[in-house]
Amino acid sequence: MSDIARRSALALALAAGIAGSAHAAEPVERPWMDRSLSPDRRADLIVAAMTDDEKFRMIRADFGQVKEKGPNPPGALNGAGFIPAIPRLGLPFLNETDAGLGVTRDGSDHKGAISLPAGLATAASFDPAVAHAGGRMIGGEARGKGYDILLSGGVNLTRDPRNGRNFEYAGEDPVLAGTIVGAAVKGIQERHIVATVKHFAINDLETGRNTLSSDIDPVALRESDLLAFQLAIAKGDPGSVMSSYNRINGTYAGEHDWLLNKVLKQEWGFKGYVMSDWGGVHSGAKAALAGLDQESAGETFDKEVYFDKPLRAALASGEFPKARLDDMVKRIMRTLFAHGILDDAKRDPVAYEADRIVARNALEAGAVLLRNEGGLLPLARKGQSVAIIGGHADKGVLAGGGSSAVADVAGDPVPGLEPTGWPGPVRYHASAPLEFMRKLGGKVSFDPGTDPAAAAKAAAGADVAVVFVTKWAAESFDTPDLALPDNQDALVEAVAKANPKTVVVLETNGPVKMPWLDRVGAVMEAWYPGSGGGEAIARLLYGVTAPSGRLPLSWPKDEAQLPRPAIQGAGLNSKAKPADNVDYNIEGADVGYRWFEKTKREPLFAFGYGLGYTSFAYSDFAVDKDAKGNPVAHVTVKNTGKVAGADVPQIYVTASGAATRRLAGWAKVALKPGASRRVDIPLEPLALARYDDKAGRWHVAAGSYSVKLARSATDVAGEKTVTLGESFPVVKAP
Ligand code: GLC
């Protein structure tokens, strides 16, 4: 029996057992199950057959995690959301789970899951194929564990390196973030899972997130955060978009007519549905008329279930037209048909160990080598003793906290770390660097790093010291500063003093201050390394594979370099009142490297920066136009070193008269020593364009543009000028 048939039969049996259930009636003809029809047609057919009660059922999802409240409703897994079956129509129950790094709830096999590394790591790979493979992996796990919707696709920009959720996202540049997350969403949905793109929009801080107003000029918003969403949606075709908690210029995202109706649905042609965040609904008719299609977990997190009684009353009074109710349901059903959720799709058992390798590969592609003095790395496979210190490296690797935190199928090797309650628990993935370094290297010792003097002694007794430092971050709070916690700076200083051949591996949510930087030999950012992280770190440190990641965000020297040096109310246990609004007009669309360029500041490490174990030379850089007149850059990349590696030539454009450059394209080029390859890099038209608010369209002004070939946002290797005619790029709706 197919999965759908089984789930419908189960639901029918359960419903029939509920005496007097409205669903006990005989099933009806189901023309909508004809797969030869388009998703739109199938959706129209089923909406036409639905009663109002059935429609109101579909426009809200209940909180799935109901274990605490006694037995789950029939079919509900312990997920984030659940929609009961409608057996009369042959509609099975639907289960939703988080998130963008993997499946966070145990699911039908009652096991944990495999976690990708941080979204920042996947973005740092600068490789959409890595994102796509990661999406396919977590989509496959969601499918195999009984889910239908994966609350993934976080694409909020890194406007502030202290944002507690940066690890879920894809960095500061809209073209990179949109491209990477679009590829991930595409991969997820290839596994017959509905993916989301979230949190729409400009939910770029956690402090006060439920009420904070992100204030920004609408054009600057379009050219930054919304551009990332527009590209992710165009490239990934997500079945759903999740509106965010925050307000935008004073109006809640979940009831923002301009954002949801005008921009997302009318201008971008988005045909899927908008779900709210959990506790992100503040009205019934106002939200529904503004473009919100489904309330999530309102019975648990909203002041009332707005999409039930209040909306039914608005329907009765005529304030909320039936046509809009039908449109809401049609959008949901269309998505379910379009992504195969309601057709037979097998649920293969999860291949956890193969999935762990996918996670390992993602980190190998996205770890960023920031410093490597005197070729300290890679470590020698033989004849070199190594003292590993700190970071629970004998047990595993750190994960970020909150709704995206995956419980590793191999368990948590470091349980009980505070906070154990929300937004904790603080989780580790059972992929221990020590275990894998032992397999690859020679004599490897371990010191917990809790006592700097003892750690220094261990370091002095080895040829090389490798110190793991960690900084936990999580949803719901921002870190007040960029300092490493728990006296780890003192630990690194003591170790580096005892042994100048010191390597520091960072397991962080991104940039941290490193007062000891000049006194250590090497530094590698491993982000939150994921379920294959320990093995990936070992393989990178020993050169089995070479680091090839590039920073997807700017690494400031300190907080004073940021548009907002302080975040009012930041901190896990801060008692300070959060600000009512955040003024993003300070930087506007000039996020990250554009802020640094506009204000003539120099970051510690630039966007796009990263080292490897070999060297690359560029030659014959040229820019010409394709048949459609779009500019394309070309460059020959040569591996001039002695080991294999991958380089990321980047292309930045600056329109004449513009104050800042913008990333318009890049390539990830893997080469054996001595090999070379000529790559063609099409320039993203929207990186050349400005948004013309009066005309309501993107506009590339005629004129000359500087086209820079670069190794990072500040390390320019070549420059050409190209003259372009006026054009009006259109982003094709999927
Ligand atoms: C959370 C998050 C969202 C998540 C949802 C369900 O509060 O903001 O990303 O998908 O609730 O857990």
XYZ file of C-alpha atoms and ligand atoms in Angstrom:
746
model
C 0.000 0.000 0.000
C 1.369 3.392 -0.940
C 2.359 5.832 1.748
C -0.442 8.246 0.939
C -3.061 5.506 0.818
C -1.791 4.103 4.098
C -1.850 7.468 5.793
C -5.314 8.232 4.449
C -6.611 4.818 5.492
C -5.082 5.298 8.936
C -6.648 8.696 9.229
C -9.988 7.422 7.902
C -9.991 4.582 10.394
C -9.081 6.925 13.215
C -11.606 9.515 12.127
C -14.345 6.907 11.689
C -13.557 5.794 15.186
C -14.295 9.296 16.410
C -18.076 8.986 16.804
C -19.952 11.613 14.861
C -16.810 12.899 13.222
C -17.545 15.178 10.344
C -15.062 13.157 8.393
C -16.750 9.820 8.859
C -18.784 10.563 5.725
C -18.158 8.514 2.603
C -15.079 9.607 0.598
C -15.881 11.661 -2.506
C -14.605 11.404 -6.070
C -11.084 12.765 -6.108
C -10.285 14.298 -9.529
C -7.523 16.308 -7.842
C -5.489 13.144 -7.491
C -5.037 13.037 -11.277
C -1.344 13.663 -11.618
C -1.654 14.549 -15.289
C -3.306 17.817 -14.223
C -1.299 20.904 -13.285
C -0.806 21.783 -9.602
C -3.007 24.827 -10.168
C -5.824 22.757 -11.670
C -5.570 20.109 -8.952
C -5.669 22.815 -6.303
C -8.725 24.437 -7.880
C -10.507 21.078 -7.927
C -9.884 20.254 -4.299
C -10.713 23.752 -3.051
C -14.019 23.543 -4.923
C -14.787 20.314 -3.068
C -13.908 21.604 0.399
C -16.345 22.718 3.052
C -15.606 25.966 4.878
C -14.624 23.950 7.944
C -12.084 22.043 5.873
C -10.716 25.305 4.454
C -10.336 26.809 7.910
C -8.545 23.655 8.986
C -5.961 24.020 6.230
C -5.092 27.653 6.955
C -3.601 26.836 10.280
C -1.087 24.285 11.547
C -1.106 23.136 15.152
C 2.057 22.927 17.207
C 3.378 19.432 16.550
C 5.351 18.980 19.718
C 2.442 18.022 21.925
C 4.125 15.208 23.874
C 3.891 17.238 27.070
C 0.151 17.540 26.599
C -0.473 13.800 26.483
C -0.825 11.577 23.420
C -0.227 13.184 20.065
C -3.212 13.601 17.708
C -3.470 10.749 15.174
C -0.467 10.930 12.903
C 1.339 13.768 14.663
C 5.063 13.251 14.952
C 6.910 15.366 17.453
C 7.508 18.089 14.929
C 7.076 21.839 14.833
C 3.712 21.744 13.091
C 0.883 19.350 12.336
C -2.230 19.468 10.166
C -4.716 16.633 10.801
C -5.934 14.513 7.919
C -9.135 15.198 6.007
C -10.058 11.633 5.050
C -13.234 12.679 3.196
C -10.951 14.310 0.619
C -8.186 11.731 0.877
C -5.899 14.330 2.446
C -3.351 12.712 4.763
C -2.067 14.369 7.911
C 0.937 16.635 7.391
C 3.945 17.035 9.648
C 6.345 19.988 9.724
C 9.791 20.052 11.273
C 12.770 22.339 11.586
C 15.120 23.330 10.037
C 17.810 24.432 7.623
C 20.682 22.370 9.078
C 18.795 19.106 9.480
C 15.794 17.437 11.086
C 15.483 18.591 14.666
C 12.752 16.277 15.915
C 13.032 12.517 16.223
C 10.370 11.593 13.673
C 8.876 8.237 12.805
C 12.084 6.282 13.428
C 12.463 7.914 16.854
C 16.133 8.626 16.215
C 18.188 11.752 16.015
C 19.468 13.024 12.689
C 22.530 14.270 10.845
C 23.336 17.956 11.010
C 24.915 19.960 8.264
C 27.509 22.443 9.444
C 26.368 26.021 9.965
C 24.737 27.697 6.988
C 27.711 30.083 7.114
C 29.977 27.112 6.334
C 27.935 26.140 3.301
C 27.950 29.758 2.166
C 31.723 29.900 2.754
C 32.107 27.040 0.264
C 30.972 29.508 -2.431
C 29.687 26.363 -4.118
C 25.975 25.954 -4.913
C 26.627 22.241 -5.532
C 27.604 21.862 -1.859
C 24.397 23.619 -0.826
C 22.343 21.470 -3.183
C 23.868 18.237 -1.850
C 23.239 19.367 1.708
C 19.637 20.209 0.844
C 19.097 16.823 -0.716
C 20.516 15.164 2.389
C 18.352 16.941 4.951
C 15.334 16.738 2.641
C 15.864 12.993 2.385
C 16.088 12.679 6.173
C 12.917 14.713 6.620
C 11.144 12.471 4.137
C 12.490 9.267 5.607
C 11.517 10.323 9.139
C 7.900 10.975 8.160
C 7.825 14.736 7.609
C 6.349 16.693 4.717
C 7.477 20.288 5.313
C 10.999 21.339 6.372
C 11.215 24.804 7.915
C 14.510 25.562 6.216
C 15.909 28.193 3.882
C 17.096 30.832 6.330
C 18.467 33.687 4.225
C 18.516 36.755 6.492
C 21.657 38.795 5.895
C 24.483 39.124 8.425
C 24.037 42.815 9.188
C 25.550 42.232 12.601
C 28.107 39.472 13.444
C 26.578 39.287 16.921
C 23.166 38.093 15.672
C 22.499 34.816 17.490
C 21.172 33.100 14.355
C 23.847 34.006 11.800
C 24.936 30.354 11.823
C 21.574 29.424 10.314
C 21.983 31.818 7.423
C 24.341 32.477 4.473
C 26.260 35.648 5.247
C 26.200 39.322 4.326
C 25.992 39.427 0.539
C 22.564 39.085 -1.099
C 23.817 37.486 -4.324
C 25.886 34.849 -2.499
C 23.188 34.205 0.133
C 20.364 34.001 -2.403
C 22.340 31.687 -4.664
C 23.430 29.339 -1.886
C 20.039 29.112 -0.156
C 18.248 28.777 -3.500
C 20.402 25.746 -4.263
C 19.712 24.251 -0.827
C 15.960 24.720 -1.215
C 16.091 23.084 -4.644
C 17.885 20.087 -3.157
C 15.401 19.717 -0.305
C 12.382 19.790 -2.598
C 13.855 17.180 -4.918
C 13.118 14.777 -2.050
C 9.364 15.547 -2.101
C 9.557 17.863 0.863
C 8.183 21.398 0.959
C 10.949 23.817 1.862
C 10.497 27.300 3.218
C 12.532 30.456 2.847
C 12.692 32.480 6.060
C 12.421 34.794 7.989
C 10.722 37.217 5.664
C 12.022 39.826 6.150
C 15.014 41.640 7.646
C 14.804 39.693 10.919
C 18.518 40.426 11.307
C 18.723 40.590 15.103
C 17.318 38.334 17.834
C 17.137 40.869 20.649
C 13.494 41.914 20.998
C 12.677 40.051 17.793
C 8.961 39.662 18.520
C 8.292 43.379 18.466
C 11.459 45.057 17.138
C 10.873 47.293 14.140
C 13.531 47.000 11.443
C 13.498 50.496 10.012
C 14.920 50.892 6.539
C 14.252 52.763 3.315
C 12.229 50.433 1.053
C 14.675 50.754 -1.865
C 17.646 49.942 0.380
C 15.667 46.966 1.655
C 15.050 45.757 -1.890
C 18.734 46.069 -2.785
C 19.869 44.076 0.259
C 17.754 41.667 2.338
C 14.922 41.410 -0.177
C 17.381 40.791 -3.007
C 18.639 37.709 -1.134
C 15.070 36.456 -0.764
C 14.201 37.289 -4.364
C 17.160 35.285 -5.679
C 16.602 32.379 -3.255
C 12.943 32.165 -4.291
C 13.705 32.478 -8.015
C 16.446 29.837 -7.865
C 14.884 27.474 -5.329
C 11.144 27.787 -5.955
C 10.279 27.179 -2.271
C 6.764 25.903 -1.602
C 6.442 28.310 1.272
C 7.846 31.537 2.712
C 7.810 32.132 6.450
C 7.000 35.651 7.565
C 9.176 36.902 10.385
C 8.350 38.068 13.922
C 9.642 41.603 13.602
C 8.007 44.741 12.295
C 9.302 46.468 9.203
C 8.996 50.238 9.420
C 6.416 49.719 12.160
C 4.214 47.021 10.583
C 4.439 43.360 11.570
C 5.838 41.215 8.765
C 2.897 38.802 9.067
C 0.426 41.570 8.270
C 2.545 43.636 5.890
C 0.543 44.150 2.703
C 3.440 45.792 0.817
C 5.830 42.995 1.731
C 3.566 39.978 1.254
C 1.057 41.020 -1.381
C 2.779 43.722 -3.439
C 6.400 42.562 -3.420
C 6.312 38.790 -2.817
C 3.132 37.732 -4.574
C 2.444 40.387 -7.186
C 5.886 41.577 -8.240
C 7.886 38.407 -7.696
C 5.036 36.124 -8.799
C 5.366 33.836 -5.767
C 2.698 31.106 -6.115
C 3.370 29.252 -2.866
C 2.004 30.115 0.531
C 3.107 32.346 3.371
C 3.157 30.698 6.782
C 3.716 32.675 9.944
C 6.511 32.168 12.373
C 5.499 30.421 15.580
C 3.812 33.153 17.562
C 4.108 35.690 14.783
C 0.410 36.445 14.165
C -1.336 39.476 15.667
C -4.628 39.672 13.771
C -7.097 37.687 11.747
C -8.561 39.579 8.798
C -5.757 42.168 8.711
C -3.089 39.463 8.411
C -5.063 37.342 5.940
C -5.840 40.354 3.745
C -2.183 41.441 3.934
C -1.096 38.143 2.424
C -0.549 35.688 5.280
C -1.917 32.279 4.246
C -1.393 30.027 7.263
C -1.111 30.611 11.018
C 1.497 28.384 12.660
C 0.901 26.968 16.133
C -1.428 29.799 17.061
C -3.127 27.662 19.698
C 0.185 27.526 21.578
C 1.977 30.756 20.796
C -0.506 33.436 19.635
C -2.780 35.488 21.892
C -5.638 33.674 20.165
C -6.108 31.450 17.124
C -6.676 34.361 14.779
C -7.261 32.176 11.729
C -10.187 30.444 13.391
C -12.993 32.327 15.193
C -11.885 35.916 14.369
C -11.451 35.038 10.712
C -14.709 33.108 10.558
C -16.428 36.169 12.000
C -14.726 38.379 9.416
C -15.936 36.019 6.699
C -19.467 36.215 8.033
C -19.334 40.004 8.178
C -17.887 40.294 4.680
C -14.668 41.944 5.910
C -12.786 38.854 4.742
C -14.007 37.740 1.298
C -14.517 34.048 0.531
C -12.313 34.529 -2.532
C -9.363 35.295 -0.279
C -10.058 32.239 1.871
C -10.098 30.118 -1.282
C -6.865 31.753 -2.452
C -5.153 30.927 0.861
C -6.175 27.287 0.645
C -5.375 27.081 -3.046
C -1.832 28.315 -2.417
C -1.298 25.657 0.236
C -2.782 22.867 -1.842
C -0.932 23.967 -4.985
C 2.344 23.734 -3.116
C 1.508 20.262 -1.815
C 0.641 19.064 -5.311
C 3.601 20.807 -6.940
C 6.133 19.138 -4.632
C 4.696 15.638 -4.694
C 3.579 15.648 -1.088
C 0.140 14.220 -1.891
C 1.270 11.723 -4.492
C 2.879 8.417 -3.775
C 6.399 9.088 -2.759
C 8.258 6.375 -0.968
C 9.771 7.127 2.409
C 13.149 5.411 2.190
C 14.829 4.654 5.511
C 17.494 7.212 6.345
C 21.096 6.274 5.473
C 22.634 8.097 8.412
C 26.280 7.244 7.844
C 26.174 8.207 4.173
C 24.484 11.425 5.268
C 27.238 12.084 7.772
C 29.742 12.070 4.904
C 27.640 14.705 3.111
C 27.839 16.829 6.264
C 31.593 16.221 6.492
C 32.118 17.241 2.874
C 30.162 20.443 3.437
C 32.465 21.527 6.238
C 35.571 20.541 4.297
C 34.380 22.863 1.537
C 33.425 25.681 3.898
C 36.043 25.856 6.659
C 38.095 29.045 6.214
C 41.838 29.143 6.850
C 42.499 32.649 8.175
C 46.187 32.399 9.028
C 48.977 29.935 8.312
C 52.405 31.336 9.158
C 55.390 29.454 7.794
C 53.234 26.684 6.431
C 52.532 25.364 9.908
C 49.549 23.598 8.339
C 49.048 20.967 7.107
C 50.314 18.896 10.009
C 52.733 16.099 9.219
C 51.157 12.630 9.055
C 54.293 11.104 10.590
C 56.949 12.152 13.063
C 55.074 15.078 14.573
C 53.524 15.066 18.033
C 50.396 17.131 18.514
C 48.784 18.371 21.739
C 45.058 18.907 21.246
C 43.580 21.301 23.765
C 40.080 22.399 24.766
C 36.716 22.660 23.046
C 35.651 19.159 24.135
C 37.645 18.073 21.082
C 37.954 14.632 22.624
C 34.206 14.223 22.408
C 32.762 16.196 19.504
C 32.040 19.568 17.939
C 29.750 22.419 19.051
C 26.358 23.178 17.497
C 24.329 26.383 17.585
C 21.182 26.555 19.680
C 17.476 27.142 19.195
C 14.893 25.679 16.858
C 17.512 24.682 14.258
C 19.573 22.544 16.641
C 19.745 18.937 15.454
C 20.002 16.147 18.024
C 22.703 13.961 16.495
C 21.665 10.390 15.746
C 24.854 9.365 17.567
C 23.737 11.183 20.710
C 25.198 14.179 22.536
C 28.666 13.385 23.878
C 28.753 16.494 26.103
C 25.352 16.577 27.854
C 24.252 18.927 30.594
C 25.907 22.163 29.501
C 23.974 25.299 30.557
C 21.523 26.479 29.426
C 19.851 23.082 29.381
C 16.490 24.790 28.784
C 15.486 27.020 25.825
C 17.267 28.186 23.731
C 19.468 25.314 24.817
C 20.318 22.572 25.337
C 23.852 23.319 24.254
C 24.517 20.433 21.911
C 27.664 18.743 20.647
C 27.790 16.431 17.650
C 29.578 13.137 18.266
C 32.348 13.666 15.727
C 35.470 14.071 17.827
C 38.477 15.836 16.261
C 40.771 13.876 18.603
C 39.555 10.497 17.316
C 40.100 11.399 13.686
C 43.355 13.235 14.271
C 44.681 10.158 16.053
C 43.807 8.077 12.975
C 45.562 10.493 10.634
C 48.472 11.716 12.673
C 51.227 10.483 14.880
C 51.364 10.944 18.642
C 48.295 12.957 19.616
C 47.520 13.922 23.219
C 44.537 15.714 24.717
C 44.193 18.349 27.440
C 40.741 19.740 28.335
C 42.013 23.308 28.398
C 40.318 24.129 31.691
C 43.649 25.038 33.276
C 45.849 27.271 31.088
C 49.011 26.286 32.978
C 48.394 22.576 32.459
C 47.493 23.230 28.829
C 50.698 25.204 28.358
C 52.654 22.291 29.783
C 50.966 19.893 27.366
C 51.726 22.275 24.495
C 55.369 22.605 25.484
C 55.693 18.852 25.374
C 54.515 18.511 21.788
C 55.777 19.651 18.381
C 52.501 21.416 17.623
C 49.570 22.547 19.786
C 46.022 22.677 18.385
C 43.638 24.698 20.571
C 39.899 24.432 19.966
C 37.959 27.484 21.084
C 34.176 27.714 21.141
C 31.484 30.343 21.477
C 27.888 29.166 21.640
C 25.170 31.244 19.978
C 21.483 30.585 19.622
C 18.141 31.808 18.473
C 16.407 34.346 20.706
C 19.456 36.337 21.787
C 22.407 38.219 20.336
C 25.849 38.191 21.885
C 26.681 41.621 23.387
C 30.244 41.546 22.053
C 32.710 39.601 19.907
C 34.879 38.354 22.752
C 35.561 34.682 23.342
C 33.979 33.540 26.622
C 35.228 31.334 29.466
C 38.755 32.747 29.638
C 39.680 31.147 26.307
C 41.854 34.102 25.321
C 44.046 33.386 28.339
C 44.160 29.731 27.337
C 45.356 30.552 23.832
C 47.882 33.073 25.117
C 49.337 30.515 27.557
C 49.555 27.808 24.931
C 51.080 30.086 22.298
C 53.627 31.319 24.821
C 54.596 27.733 25.601
C 54.715 26.682 21.945
C 54.737 29.190 19.057
C 53.631 26.372 16.754
C 50.081 26.827 17.871
C 47.022 26.272 15.682
C 43.650 27.678 16.787
C 40.449 26.084 15.498
C 37.357 28.255 16.014
C 33.920 26.691 16.551
C 31.907 29.882 16.535
C 28.899 31.654 15.040
C 31.319 33.715 12.979
C 33.677 36.580 13.851
C 35.265 36.779 17.283
C 38.022 39.058 18.592
C 41.448 37.384 18.638
C 43.860 39.484 20.744
C 46.426 36.677 20.429
C 46.277 36.505 16.615
C 49.862 37.629 15.978
C 51.173 35.171 18.511
C 49.743 32.008 16.978
C 50.877 30.185 13.843
C 47.530 29.313 12.255
C 43.806 29.939 12.662
C 40.950 28.072 10.996
C 37.258 29.010 11.257
C 35.259 25.780 11.435
C 31.949 27.540 12.224
C 29.558 25.054 13.883
C 31.065 22.020 12.210
C 28.063 19.663 11.989
C 27.778 15.900 12.352
C 30.850 15.200 10.241
C 32.794 18.103 11.692
C 35.446 16.333 13.716
C 36.471 14.225 10.767
C 36.437 17.201 8.421
C 38.612 19.257 10.751
C 41.109 16.387 11.073
C 41.263 15.882 7.307
C 41.806 19.599 6.752
C 44.484 19.951 9.445
C 46.390 16.962 8.079
C 45.968 18.020 4.442
C 43.921 15.029 3.300
C 41.912 17.811 1.747
C 42.866 21.488 1.633
C 40.836 24.345 3.091
C 39.056 26.231 0.293
C 36.393 28.252 2.114
C 36.133 32.011 1.726
C 34.519 34.326 4.310
C 30.830 34.933 3.529
C 30.935 37.917 5.878
C 33.345 40.661 6.913
C 35.377 39.984 10.051
C 35.588 43.236 12.035
C 38.499 44.150 14.269
C 36.042 45.052 17.023
C 32.480 46.197 17.666
C 33.392 49.860 17.101
C 33.727 49.156 13.388
C 30.066 48.128 13.094
C 27.121 50.343 12.108
C 25.766 49.847 15.655
C 28.623 49.317 18.140
C 26.192 48.237 20.848
C 22.961 46.226 20.757
C 20.590 47.421 23.481
C 19.420 44.452 25.564
C 21.730 41.902 23.954
C 22.757 38.813 25.915
C 21.190 35.502 26.916
C 20.179 36.652 30.372
C 20.080 40.387 29.777
C 17.493 42.181 31.879
C 17.901 45.374 29.869
C 14.903 46.435 27.797
C 15.473 45.775 24.102
C 15.215 48.721 21.734
C 11.860 49.332 20.101
C 13.452 49.662 16.693
C 16.761 49.261 14.903
C 17.798 51.885 12.378
C 19.172 50.020 9.379
C 19.282 53.253 7.434
C 22.718 53.786 8.971
C 24.136 51.382 6.420
C 21.075 50.904 4.215
C 21.925 48.462 1.436
C 25.645 48.879 2.139
C 25.874 45.783 4.336
C 29.197 44.246 5.343
C 32.061 44.832 2.898
C 30.120 47.706 1.363
C 29.887 49.365 4.797
C 33.605 48.985 5.284
C 34.333 50.445 1.856
C 31.840 53.343 2.232
C 33.183 54.302 5.662
C 36.810 53.626 4.723
C 37.272 51.100 7.507
C 39.520 48.065 7.187
C 38.162 44.838 8.661
C 40.457 42.280 10.274
C 39.593 39.890 7.434
C 37.625 40.849 4.335
C 34.554 39.239 2.846
C 35.743 36.599 0.359
C 39.093 36.056 2.135
C 40.511 32.595 2.763
C 43.800 30.724 2.472
C 44.658 27.217 1.277
C 47.707 24.992 1.094
C 48.711 25.987 -2.419
C 48.859 29.164 -4.507
C 46.921 30.292 -7.554
C 47.777 32.707 -10.347
C 45.338 34.519 -12.617
C 45.959 35.411 -16.259
C 44.102 36.724 -19.313
C 41.369 38.410 -17.331
C 38.805 39.754 -19.786
C 35.213 40.951 -19.756
C 32.900 40.704 -22.744
C 29.167 40.222 -23.361
C 27.046 37.193 -24.105
C 24.495 36.993 -26.896
C 21.968 38.831 -24.750
C 24.423 41.639 -24.042
C 25.013 40.565 -20.423
C 28.607 40.997 -19.250
C 30.686 37.862 -18.659
C 34.119 37.799 -17.029
C 36.766 35.278 -18.068
C 39.998 34.354 -16.319
C 42.530 31.573 -16.436
C 43.325 30.149 -13.023
C 46.520 28.190 -12.457
C 47.548 26.133 -9.435
C 51.143 27.287 -9.017
C 51.790 25.314 -5.848
C 52.694 21.753 -4.981
C 49.378 20.366 -3.728
C 45.813 20.244 -4.996
C 43.391 22.923 -3.907
C 40.433 25.060 -4.883
C 40.347 28.782 -5.491
C 37.455 31.251 -5.636
C 38.088 34.044 -8.137
C 35.509 36.735 -7.374
C 34.094 39.503 -9.557
C 32.999 42.804 -8.036
C 31.361 45.596 -10.004
C 31.160 49.303 -9.267
C 28.848 51.479 -11.303
C 30.366 54.832 -12.276
C 29.647 57.264 -9.498
C 28.703 54.522 -7.032
C 30.415 54.553 -3.636
C 30.713 50.797 -3.201
C 31.430 47.620 -5.124
C 29.064 44.660 -5.233
C 29.782 40.970 -5.693
C 28.450 40.027 -9.125
C 29.903 36.550 -9.633
C 32.493 33.974 -8.674
C 33.680 30.480 -9.519
C 34.992 27.625 -7.355
C 37.898 26.126 -9.240
C 39.510 22.892 -8.049
C 42.932 22.250 -9.594
C 45.749 19.755 -9.252
C 49.241 21.207 -8.884
C 50.384 22.818 -12.144
C 46.950 22.545 -13.740
C 45.048 25.543 -15.059
C 41.538 26.222 -16.272
C 39.839 29.152 -17.976
C 36.542 29.958 -16.290
C 33.639 32.076 -17.513
C 31.830 34.019 -14.799
C 28.483 35.539 -15.854
C 27.722 38.673 -13.868
C 24.453 38.715 -11.919
C 22.427 41.518 -13.590
C 20.852 42.491 -10.270
C 24.304 43.242 -8.897
C 24.663 45.816 -11.673
C 21.181 47.214 -11.225
C 19.551 49.684 -8.867
C 15.906 49.404 -7.908
C 13.840 52.173 -9.532
C 10.991 52.625 -7.053
C 9.026 55.033 -9.256
C 8.988 52.657 -12.200
C 8.772 49.607 -9.906
C 11.565 47.693 -11.606
C 15.295 46.974 -11.603
C 17.308 49.274 -13.824
C 20.846 48.972 -15.155
C 21.902 52.478 -16.123
C 23.790 52.903 -19.346
C 27.415 53.804 -18.706
C 30.761 52.422 -17.692
C 31.249 49.907 -14.922
C 34.419 48.906 -13.180
C 34.739 45.112 -13.152
C 37.289 43.858 -10.627
C 38.777 40.378 -10.458
C 39.580 39.744 -6.806
C 40.596 37.244 -4.146
C 38.406 39.049 -1.606
C 36.364 42.248 -1.382
C 39.580 44.198 -0.849
C 42.275 42.125 -2.612
C 41.947 43.151 -6.276
C 43.937 41.179 -8.848
C 42.738 42.895 -12.024
C 40.323 45.533 -13.263
C 38.515 46.169 -16.531
C 35.997 48.793 -17.513
C 32.939 47.736 -19.442
C 30.331 49.974 -21.052
C 26.758 48.814 -20.778
C 23.593 49.932 -22.429
C 20.478 50.582 -20.348
C 18.561 47.422 -19.396
C 15.759 46.327 -17.095
C 16.646 42.905 -15.643
C 13.705 40.767 -14.652
C 13.981 37.932 -12.169
C 11.934 35.103 -13.615
C 9.461 33.636 -11.156
C 10.104 29.901 -10.919
C 10.965 29.560 15.660
C 11.798 30.128 14.558
C 11.545 29.487 13.235
C 11.149 28.035 13.426
C 9.829 28.014 14.157
C 9.352 26.587 14.437
O 10.676 30.456 16.650
O 11.848 31.536 14.404
O 12.745 29.590 12.455
O 11.041 27.390 12.161
O 9.859 28.754 15.355
O 10.195 25.982 15.353
